[in-house]
Coordinates of C-alpha atoms in Angstrom, one line a residue:
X208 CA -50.5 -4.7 -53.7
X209 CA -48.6 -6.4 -50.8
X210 CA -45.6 -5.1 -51.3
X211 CA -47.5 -1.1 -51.1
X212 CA -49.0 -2.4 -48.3
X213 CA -45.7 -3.4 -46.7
X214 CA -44.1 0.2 -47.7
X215 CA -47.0 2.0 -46.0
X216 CA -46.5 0.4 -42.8
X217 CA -43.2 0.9 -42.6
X218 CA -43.7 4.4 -43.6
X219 CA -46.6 4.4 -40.8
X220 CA -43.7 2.7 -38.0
X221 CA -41.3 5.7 -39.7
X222 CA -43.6 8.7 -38.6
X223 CA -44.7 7.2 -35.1
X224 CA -40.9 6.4 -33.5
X225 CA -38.4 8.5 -35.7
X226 CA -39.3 11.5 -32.8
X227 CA -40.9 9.4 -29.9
X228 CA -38.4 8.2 -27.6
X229 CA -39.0 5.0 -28.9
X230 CA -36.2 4.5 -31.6
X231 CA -37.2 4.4 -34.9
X232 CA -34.3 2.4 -36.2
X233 CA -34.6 -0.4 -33.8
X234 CA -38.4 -0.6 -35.0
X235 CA -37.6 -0.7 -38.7
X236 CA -35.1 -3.6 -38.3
X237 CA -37.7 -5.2 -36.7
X238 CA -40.1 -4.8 -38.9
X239 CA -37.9 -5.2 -42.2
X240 CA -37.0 -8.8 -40.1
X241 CA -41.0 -9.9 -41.5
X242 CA -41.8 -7.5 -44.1
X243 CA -38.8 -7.7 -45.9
X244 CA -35.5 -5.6 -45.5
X245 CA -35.5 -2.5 -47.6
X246 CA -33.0 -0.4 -49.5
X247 CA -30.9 2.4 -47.8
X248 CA -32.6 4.6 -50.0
X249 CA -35.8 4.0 -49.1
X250 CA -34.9 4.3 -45.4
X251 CA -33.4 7.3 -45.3
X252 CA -36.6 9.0 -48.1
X253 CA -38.5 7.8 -45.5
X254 CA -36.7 9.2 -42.5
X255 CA -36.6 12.8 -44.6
X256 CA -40.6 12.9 -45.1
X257 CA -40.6 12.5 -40.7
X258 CA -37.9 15.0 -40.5
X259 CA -39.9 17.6 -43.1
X260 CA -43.2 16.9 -40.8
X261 CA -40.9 18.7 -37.8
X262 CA -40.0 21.4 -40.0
X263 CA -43.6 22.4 -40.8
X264 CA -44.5 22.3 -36.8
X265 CA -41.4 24.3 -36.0
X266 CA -41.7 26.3 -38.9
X267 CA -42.6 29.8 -37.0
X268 CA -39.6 29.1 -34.1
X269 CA -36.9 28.7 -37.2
X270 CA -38.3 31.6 -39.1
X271 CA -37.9 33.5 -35.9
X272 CA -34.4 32.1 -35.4
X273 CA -33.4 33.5 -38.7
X274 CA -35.2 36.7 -39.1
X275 CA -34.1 38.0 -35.2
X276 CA -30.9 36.6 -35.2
X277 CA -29.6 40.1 -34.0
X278 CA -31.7 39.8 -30.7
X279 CA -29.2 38.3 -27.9
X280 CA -31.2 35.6 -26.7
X281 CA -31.9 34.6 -31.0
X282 CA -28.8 34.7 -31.9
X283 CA -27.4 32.6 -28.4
X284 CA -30.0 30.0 -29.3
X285 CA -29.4 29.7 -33.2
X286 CA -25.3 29.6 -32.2
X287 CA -26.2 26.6 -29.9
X288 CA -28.0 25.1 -32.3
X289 CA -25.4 25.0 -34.7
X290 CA -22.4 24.1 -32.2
X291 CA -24.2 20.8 -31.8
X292 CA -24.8 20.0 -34.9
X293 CA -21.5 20.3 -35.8
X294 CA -20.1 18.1 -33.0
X295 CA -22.6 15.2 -34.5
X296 CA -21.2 16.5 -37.9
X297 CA -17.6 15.7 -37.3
X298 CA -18.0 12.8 -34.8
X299 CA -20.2 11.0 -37.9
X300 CA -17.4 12.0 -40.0
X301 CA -15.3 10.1 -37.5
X302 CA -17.2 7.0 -37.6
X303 CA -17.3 6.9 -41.8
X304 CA -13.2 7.2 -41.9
X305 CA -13.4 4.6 -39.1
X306 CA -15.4 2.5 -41.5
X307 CA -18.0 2.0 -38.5
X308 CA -20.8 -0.2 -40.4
X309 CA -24.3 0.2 -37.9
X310 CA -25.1 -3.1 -35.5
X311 CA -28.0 -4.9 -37.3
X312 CA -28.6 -7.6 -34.4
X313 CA -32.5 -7.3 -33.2
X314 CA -30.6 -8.8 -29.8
X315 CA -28.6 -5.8 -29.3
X316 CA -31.7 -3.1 -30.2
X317 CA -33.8 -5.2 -27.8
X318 CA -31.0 -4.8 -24.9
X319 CA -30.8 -1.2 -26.1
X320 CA -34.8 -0.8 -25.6
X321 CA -34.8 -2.2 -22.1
X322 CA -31.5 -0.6 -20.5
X323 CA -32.7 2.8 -22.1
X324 CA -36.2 2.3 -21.1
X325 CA -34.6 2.0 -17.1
X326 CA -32.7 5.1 -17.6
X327 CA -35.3 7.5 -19.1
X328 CA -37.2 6.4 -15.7
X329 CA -34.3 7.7 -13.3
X330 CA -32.8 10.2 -15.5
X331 CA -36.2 12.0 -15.4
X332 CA -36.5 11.2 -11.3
X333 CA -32.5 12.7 -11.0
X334 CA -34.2 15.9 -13.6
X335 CA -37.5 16.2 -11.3
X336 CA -34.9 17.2 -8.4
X337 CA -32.9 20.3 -10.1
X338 CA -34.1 23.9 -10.0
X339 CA -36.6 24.5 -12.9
X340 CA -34.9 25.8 -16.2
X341 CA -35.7 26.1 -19.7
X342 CA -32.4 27.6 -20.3
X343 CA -30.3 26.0 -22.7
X344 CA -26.7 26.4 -21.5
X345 CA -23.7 25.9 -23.4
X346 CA -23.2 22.4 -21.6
X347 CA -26.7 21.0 -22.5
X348 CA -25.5 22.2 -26.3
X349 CA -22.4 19.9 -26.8
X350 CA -23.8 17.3 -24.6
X351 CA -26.8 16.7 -27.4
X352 CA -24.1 17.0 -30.0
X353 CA -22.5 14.2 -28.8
X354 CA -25.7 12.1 -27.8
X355 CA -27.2 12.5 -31.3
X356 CA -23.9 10.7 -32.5
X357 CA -23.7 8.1 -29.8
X358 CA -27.5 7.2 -30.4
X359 CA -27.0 7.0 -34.2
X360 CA -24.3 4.2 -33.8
X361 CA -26.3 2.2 -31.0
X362 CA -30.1 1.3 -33.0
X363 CA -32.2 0.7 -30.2
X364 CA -31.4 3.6 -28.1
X365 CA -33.1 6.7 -30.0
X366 CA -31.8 9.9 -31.0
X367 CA -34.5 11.7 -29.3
X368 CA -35.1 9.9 -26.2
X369 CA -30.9 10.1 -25.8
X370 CA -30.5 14.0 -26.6
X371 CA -33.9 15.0 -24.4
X372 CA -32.8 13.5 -21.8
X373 CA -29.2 14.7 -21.8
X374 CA -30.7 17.7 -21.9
X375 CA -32.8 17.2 -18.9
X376 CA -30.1 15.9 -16.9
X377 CA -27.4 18.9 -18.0
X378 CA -29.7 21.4 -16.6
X379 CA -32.8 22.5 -19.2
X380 CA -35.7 20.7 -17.2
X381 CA -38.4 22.1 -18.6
X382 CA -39.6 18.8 -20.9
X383 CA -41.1 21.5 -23.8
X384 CA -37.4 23.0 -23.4
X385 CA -35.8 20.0 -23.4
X386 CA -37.3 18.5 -26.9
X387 CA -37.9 21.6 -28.5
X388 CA -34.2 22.2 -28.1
X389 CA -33.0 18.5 -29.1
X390 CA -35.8 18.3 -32.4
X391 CA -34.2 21.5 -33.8
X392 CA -30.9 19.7 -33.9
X393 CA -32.6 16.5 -34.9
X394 CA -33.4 18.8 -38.2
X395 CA -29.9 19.8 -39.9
X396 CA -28.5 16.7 -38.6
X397 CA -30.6 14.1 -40.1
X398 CA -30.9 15.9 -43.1
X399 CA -27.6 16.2 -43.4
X400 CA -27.5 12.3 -42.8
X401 CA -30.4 11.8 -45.6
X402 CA -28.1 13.4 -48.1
X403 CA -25.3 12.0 -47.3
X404 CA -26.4 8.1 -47.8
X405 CA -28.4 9.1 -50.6
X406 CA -25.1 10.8 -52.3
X407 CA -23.7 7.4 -51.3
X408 CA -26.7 5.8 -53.2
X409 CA -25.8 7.4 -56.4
X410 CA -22.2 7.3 -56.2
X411 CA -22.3 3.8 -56.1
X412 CA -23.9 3.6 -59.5
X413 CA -26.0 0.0 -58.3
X414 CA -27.5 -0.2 -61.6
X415 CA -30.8 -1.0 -60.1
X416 CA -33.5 1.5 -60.8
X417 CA -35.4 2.8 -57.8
X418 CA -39.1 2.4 -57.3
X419 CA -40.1 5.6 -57.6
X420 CA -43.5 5.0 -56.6
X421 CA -42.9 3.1 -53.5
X422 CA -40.4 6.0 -52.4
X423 CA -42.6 8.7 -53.0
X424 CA -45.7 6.3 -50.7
X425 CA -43.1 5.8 -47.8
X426 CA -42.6 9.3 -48.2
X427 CA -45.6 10.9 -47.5
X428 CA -47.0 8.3 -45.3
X429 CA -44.2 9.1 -42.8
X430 CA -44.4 12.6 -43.4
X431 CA -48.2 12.8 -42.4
X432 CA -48.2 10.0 -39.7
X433 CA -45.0 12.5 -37.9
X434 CA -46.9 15.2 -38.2
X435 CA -49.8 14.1 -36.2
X436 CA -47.9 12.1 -34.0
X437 CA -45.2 14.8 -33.2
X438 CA -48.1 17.2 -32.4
X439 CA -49.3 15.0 -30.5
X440 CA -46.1 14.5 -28.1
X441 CA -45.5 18.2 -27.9
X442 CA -49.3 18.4 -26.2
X443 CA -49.1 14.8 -24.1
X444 CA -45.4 16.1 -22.4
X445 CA -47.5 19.3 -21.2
X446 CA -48.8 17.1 -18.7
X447 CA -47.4 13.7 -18.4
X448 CA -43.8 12.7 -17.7
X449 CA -42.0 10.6 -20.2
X450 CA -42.9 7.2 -18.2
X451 CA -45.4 5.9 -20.5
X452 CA -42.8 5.4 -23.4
X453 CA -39.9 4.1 -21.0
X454 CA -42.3 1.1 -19.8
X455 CA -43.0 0.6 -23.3
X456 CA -39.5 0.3 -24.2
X457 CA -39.0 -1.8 -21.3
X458 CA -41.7 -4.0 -22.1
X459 CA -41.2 -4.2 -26.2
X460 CA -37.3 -5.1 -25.0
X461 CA -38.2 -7.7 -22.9
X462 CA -40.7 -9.2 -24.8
X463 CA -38.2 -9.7 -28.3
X464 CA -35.6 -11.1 -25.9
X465 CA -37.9 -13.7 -25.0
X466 CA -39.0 -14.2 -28.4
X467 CA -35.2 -14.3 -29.8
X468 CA -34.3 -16.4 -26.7
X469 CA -37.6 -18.7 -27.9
X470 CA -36.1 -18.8 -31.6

């Protein structure tokens, strides 16, 4: 019973920070640090339920994307779209030929949470300055491309809070512009990341059989708890800068330095 308690709160910590500019793999290191590390499997099942919760918000914008892809402005959008999910596509295929293995060290995703706390503050005070647009230009496209792939090497620094704010600062200022634009991406691309590590899963052949149960809970924990708590950013961003979850990250940070520092 301790151990499905363990996999719902880390399906729970899952749903809140894989979209809130928190980082959601910095929080799961921490967490596995006490509740005990986890499979790859099981992270990346869990990822896919947060990523399907997105999909079922967006549902009607993708639709659209697909079914009036003749209309200009569509079809410009859905070939952005795609653009930067292929530059994440072929840097991460980059990385794996590389043999790039991800940073595990809570010290680094701690640093990571402080220095990218202090830039979402002034990135969004540089942003505040520039004519409002919720155009998203060619420029903001490859620039979240290639944010998506540096944030996925660096745990700590979030996927989201790395490509919405790229895409603040490259010109789409608009804050519902800027994430709507950088959560589409987030969609293919992590579920093209899900499949890959769980191909890697079964291509390895460990022998070991998964629990079954325990995925399917992580699952749909994380899959509910994004739901909620993506609806509920899309509403809070109406009318509140990003701030609140940069002195969070600032705070959080600084606090597991001291406690690592204490250790």
């Amino acid at each position: 019973m301790g151990d499905l308690a363990n996999i719902v709160l880390l399906g729970i910590i899952e749903g809140i920070t894989e979209f809130l500019p928190i980082s959601s793999t910095g929080h799961l290191l921490i967490a596995e640090r006490w509740l005990g590390q986890r499979s790859d499997m099981f992270n990346v099942v869990i990822q896919a339920g947060a990523i399907l919760a997105v999909v079922f918000i967006y549902w009607r914008e993708i639709r659209r994307l697909f079914t009036r892809w003749r209309e200009p402005d569509q079809r410009d959008y859905l070939f952005k779209l795609i653009v930067a999910f292929l530059i994440t596509a072929l840097l991460g295929l980059i990385t794996v030929k590389l043999g790039f293995q991800l940073p595990t060290q809570l010290s680094g995703v701690a640093w990571a949470l402080v220095i990218g706390g202090v830039w979402m503050i002034a990135a969004e005070q540089i942003a505040a300055r520039q004519p409002a647009s919720e155009r998203v230009t060619w420029t903001v496209a490859v620039l979240v491309g290639i944010a998506q792939m540096v944030a996925g090497l660096l745990p700590g620094t979030s996927r989201s809070a790395a490509t919405i704010f790229v895409a603040l600062l490259a010109g789409t200022n608009n804050r519902s512009a800027a994430t709507q634009f950088a959560f589409l991406v987030g969609i293919p691309t992590m579920f093209a990341a899900s499949g890959f590590e769980l191909f890697k899963q079964f291509q390895g052949g460990a022998g070991i059989a998964p629990d079954w149960t325990g995925l399917a809970v992580g699952f749909l924990v994380s899959m509910a708890v994004a739901f909620f708590a993506v609806k509920w950013l899309l509403d809070f961003i109406q009318f509140h800068t990003f701030t609140a979850f940069a002195i969070y990250r600032i705070v959080f940070g600084a606090a597991l330095l001291i406690l690592l520092h204490g250790s």
